[in-house]
Amino acid sequence: MSKYADHLPLYRQAQIYARQGIHLDRSTLADWVGHEAFNLRPLHERLLAALRARSKLFADETTVPVLDPGRGRTKTGQLWAYAADDRPWGGLDPPGIPYVYVPDRKAERLFVSA
């Protein structure tokens, strides 16, 4: 929870745990994050499907540098946020904002769970 709610990197969390006598490698914490991302994927896909059915949808793209092994430099990926909130217009559906990473700007990748 601290990684996301408190914006606390895993290496700092490992240091905090070590001060409390709990020795966790950063790689162990990263494995836990990866496993939970996998476990939450069905929820993410359901949220995307629910938003596809909405009449109004807002989208925002942010570029992110991504390591590209073998090239010696980074490439540019895209992180999309899709938002829907009809409450200001009297809608009853709950709001939602799923994020989708795509490795390039190809249009066929937009709004597809990656």
PDB file of C-alpha atoms in Angstrom:
ATOM      1  CA  MET A   1       0.000   0.000   0.000  1.00  0.00           C
ATOM      2  CA  SER A   2       2.835   2.420   0.800  1.00  0.00           C
ATOM      3  CA  LYS A   3       4.151   2.221  -2.763  1.00  0.00           C
ATOM      4  CA  TYR A   4       0.972   3.774  -4.134  1.00  0.00           C
ATOM      5  CA  ALA A   5      -0.858   5.581  -1.321  1.00  0.00           C
ATOM      6  CA  ASP A   6       2.311   7.133   0.138  1.00  0.00           C
ATOM      7  CA  HIS A   7       4.388   7.203  -3.096  1.00  0.00           C
ATOM      8  CA  LEU A   8       7.100   5.273  -1.274  1.00  0.00           C
ATOM      9  CA  PRO A   9       9.605   3.434  -3.523  1.00  0.00           C
ATOM     10  CA  LEU A  10      10.348  -0.197  -2.757  1.00  0.00           C
ATOM     11  CA  TYR A  11      13.962   0.465  -1.768  1.00  0.00           C
ATOM     12  CA  ARG A  12      12.773   2.884   0.928  1.00  0.00           C
ATOM     13  CA  GLN A  13      10.207   0.381   2.156  1.00  0.00           C
ATOM     14  CA  ALA A  14      12.962  -2.251   2.403  1.00  0.00           C
ATOM     15  CA  GLN A  15      15.029   0.209   4.477  1.00  0.00           C
ATOM     16  CA  ILE A  16      12.082   0.922   6.793  1.00  0.00           C
ATOM     17  CA  TYR A  17      11.440  -2.790   7.309  1.00  0.00           C
ATOM     18  CA  ALA A  18      15.161  -3.393   7.967  1.00  0.00           C
ATOM     19  CA  ARG A  19      15.159  -0.750  10.722  1.00  0.00           C
ATOM     20  CA  GLN A  20      12.283  -2.677  12.302  1.00  0.00           C
ATOM     21  CA  GLY A  21      14.241  -5.931  12.125  1.00  0.00           C
ATOM     22  CA  ILE A  22      12.383  -7.339   9.105  1.00  0.00           C
ATOM     23  CA  HIS A  23      14.780  -8.100   6.265  1.00  0.00           C
ATOM     24  CA  LEU A  24      13.030  -8.079   2.897  1.00  0.00           C
ATOM     25  CA  ASP A  25      14.921  -7.766  -0.360  1.00  0.00           C
ATOM     26  CA  ARG A  26      13.651  -5.173  -2.773  1.00  0.00           C
ATOM     27  CA  SER A  27      13.284  -7.995  -5.323  1.00  0.00           C
ATOM     28  CA  THR A  28      10.865  -9.763  -2.949  1.00  0.00           C
ATOM     29  CA  LEU A  29       8.762  -6.621  -2.668  1.00  0.00           C
ATOM     30  CA  ALA A  30       8.845  -6.239  -6.463  1.00  0.00           C
ATOM     31  CA  ASP A  31       7.669  -9.851  -6.844  1.00  0.00           C
ATOM     32  CA  TRP A  32       4.748  -9.134  -4.523  1.00  0.00           C
ATOM     33  CA  VAL A  33       3.802  -6.064  -6.567  1.00  0.00           C
ATOM     34  CA  GLY A  34       3.957  -8.118  -9.766  1.00  0.00           C
ATOM     35  CA  HIS A  35       1.811 -10.901  -8.326  1.00  0.00           C
ATOM     36  CA  GLU A  36      -0.821  -8.448  -7.147  1.00  0.00           C
ATOM     37  CA  ALA A  37      -0.863  -6.703 -10.527  1.00  0.00           C
ATOM     38  CA  PHE A  38      -1.550 -10.106 -12.083  1.00  0.00           C
ATOM     39  CA  ASN A  39      -4.291 -10.846  -9.540  1.00  0.00           C
ATOM     40  CA  LEU A  40      -5.946  -7.467 -10.176  1.00  0.00           C
ATOM     41  CA  ARG A  41      -5.945  -7.827 -13.968  1.00  0.00           C
ATOM     42  CA  PRO A  42      -9.522  -9.228 -14.162  1.00  0.00           C
ATOM     43  CA  LEU A  43     -10.747  -6.209 -12.186  1.00  0.00           C
ATOM     44  CA  HIS A  44      -8.869  -3.867 -14.542  1.00  0.00           C
ATOM     45  CA  GLU A  45     -10.402  -5.575 -17.580  1.00  0.00           C
ATOM     46  CA  ARG A  46     -13.913  -5.331 -16.100  1.00  0.00           C
ATOM     47  CA  LEU A  47     -13.409  -1.635 -15.395  1.00  0.00           C
ATOM     48  CA  LEU A  48     -12.262  -1.041 -18.983  1.00  0.00           C
ATOM     49  CA  ALA A  49     -15.265  -2.967 -20.316  1.00  0.00           C
ATOM     50  CA  ALA A  50     -17.638  -0.936 -18.149  1.00  0.00           C
ATOM     51  CA  LEU A  51     -16.112   2.322 -19.369  1.00  0.00           C
ATOM     52  CA  ARG A  52     -16.382   1.253 -23.015  1.00  0.00           C
ATOM     53  CA  ALA A  53     -20.165   1.153 -22.536  1.00  0.00           C
ATOM     54  CA  ARG A  54     -20.347   4.746 -21.265  1.00  0.00           C
ATOM     55  CA  SER A  55     -21.679   7.579 -23.414  1.00  0.00           C
ATOM     56  CA  LYS A  56     -18.951  10.002 -22.267  1.00  0.00           C
ATOM     57  CA  LEU A  57     -15.304   9.142 -21.812  1.00  0.00           C
ATOM     58  CA  PHE A  58     -12.289  11.334 -21.194  1.00  0.00           C
ATOM     59  CA  ALA A  59      -8.745  10.288 -22.099  1.00  0.00           C
ATOM     60  CA  ASP A  60      -5.300  11.656 -21.381  1.00  0.00           C
ATOM     61  CA  GLU A  61      -1.951  10.461 -22.698  1.00  0.00           C
ATOM     62  CA  THR A  62       1.381  10.877 -20.945  1.00  0.00           C
ATOM     63  CA  THR A  63       4.687   9.841 -22.469  1.00  0.00           C
ATOM     64  CA  VAL A  64       7.017   7.749 -20.320  1.00  0.00           C
ATOM     65  CA  PRO A  65      10.640   6.756 -20.942  1.00  0.00           C
ATOM     66  CA  VAL A  66      11.011   2.967 -21.073  1.00  0.00           C
ATOM     67  CA  LEU A  67      14.246   0.987 -20.911  1.00  0.00           C
ATOM     68  CA  ASP A  68      14.993  -0.702 -24.237  1.00  0.00           C
ATOM     69  CA  PRO A  69      17.718  -3.329 -23.708  1.00  0.00           C
ATOM     70  CA  GLY A  70      20.145  -3.610 -26.590  1.00  0.00           C
ATOM     71  CA  ARG A  71      19.590  -0.097 -27.948  1.00  0.00           C
ATOM     72  CA  GLY A  72      21.604   1.685 -25.280  1.00  0.00           C
ATOM     73  CA  ARG A  73      18.893   4.278 -24.770  1.00  0.00           C
ATOM     74  CA  THR A  74      15.275   4.557 -23.777  1.00  0.00           C
ATOM     75  CA  LYS A  75      12.239   4.493 -26.017  1.00  0.00           C
ATOM     76  CA  THR A  76       9.013   6.393 -25.473  1.00  0.00           C
ATOM     77  CA  GLY A  77       5.943   4.553 -24.250  1.00  0.00           C
ATOM     78  CA  GLN A  78       2.484   5.949 -23.643  1.00  0.00           C
ATOM     79  CA  LEU A  79       0.455   5.822 -20.445  1.00  0.00           C
ATOM     80  CA  TRP A  80      -3.244   6.474 -21.030  1.00  0.00           C
ATOM     81  CA  ALA A  81      -5.782   7.382 -18.370  1.00  0.00           C
ATOM     82  CA  TYR A  82      -9.422   6.801 -19.307  1.00  0.00           C
ATOM     83  CA  ALA A  83     -11.897   8.539 -17.035  1.00  0.00           C
ATOM     84  CA  ALA A  84     -15.664   8.475 -16.736  1.00  0.00           C
ATOM     85  CA  ASP A  85     -17.760  10.228 -14.134  1.00  0.00           C
ATOM     86  CA  ASP A  86     -21.387  10.977 -14.988  1.00  0.00           C
ATOM     87  CA  ARG A  87     -22.337  12.084 -11.471  1.00  0.00           C
ATOM     88  CA  PRO A  88     -22.202  15.822 -12.323  1.00  0.00           C
ATOM     89  CA  TRP A  89     -24.839  15.163 -15.013  1.00  0.00           C
ATOM     90  CA  GLY A  90     -27.098  13.094 -12.770  1.00  0.00           C
ATOM     91  CA  GLY A  91     -25.613   9.729 -13.734  1.00  0.00           C
ATOM     92  CA  LEU A  92     -25.746   6.862 -11.275  1.00  0.00           C
ATOM     93  CA  ASP A  93     -22.764   4.835 -12.510  1.00  0.00           C
ATOM     94  CA  PRO A  94     -19.696   4.945 -10.270  1.00  0.00           C
ATOM     95  CA  PRO A  95     -16.666   6.854 -11.556  1.00  0.00           C
ATOM     96  CA  GLY A  96     -13.627   5.012 -12.833  1.00  0.00           C
ATOM     97  CA  ILE A  97     -10.131   5.767 -14.094  1.00  0.00           C
ATOM     98  CA  PRO A  98      -8.179   2.778 -15.431  1.00  0.00           C
ATOM     99  CA  TYR A  99      -4.666   3.296 -16.782  1.00  0.00           C
ATOM    100  CA  VAL A 100      -3.328   1.490 -19.846  1.00  0.00           C
ATOM    101  CA  TYR A 101       0.319   1.340 -20.940  1.00  0.00           C
ATOM    102  CA  VAL A 102       1.075   0.995 -24.656  1.00  0.00           C
ATOM    103  CA  PRO A 103       4.613   0.759 -26.055  1.00  0.00           C
ATOM    104  CA  ASP A 104       3.975   3.068 -29.043  1.00  0.00           C
ATOM    105  CA  ARG A 105       1.451   5.454 -30.605  1.00  0.00           C
ATOM    106  CA  LYS A 106      -0.256   2.974 -32.934  1.00  0.00           C
ATOM    107  CA  ALA A 107      -3.966   3.748 -33.009  1.00  0.00           C
ATOM    108  CA  GLU A 108      -5.034   0.093 -32.910  1.00  0.00           C
ATOM    109  CA  ARG A 109      -3.596  -0.213 -29.402  1.00  0.00           C
ATOM    110  CA  LEU A 110      -5.750   2.519 -27.917  1.00  0.00           C
ATOM    111  CA  PHE A 111      -8.289   1.497 -25.304  1.00  0.00           C
ATOM    112  CA  VAL A 112      -7.123  -2.096 -25.267  1.00  0.00           C
ATOM    113  CA  SER A 113      -5.993  -3.698 -22.036  1.00  0.00           C
ATOM    114  CA  ALA A 114      -2.260  -4.264 -22.491  1.00  0.00           C
TER     115      ALA A 114
END
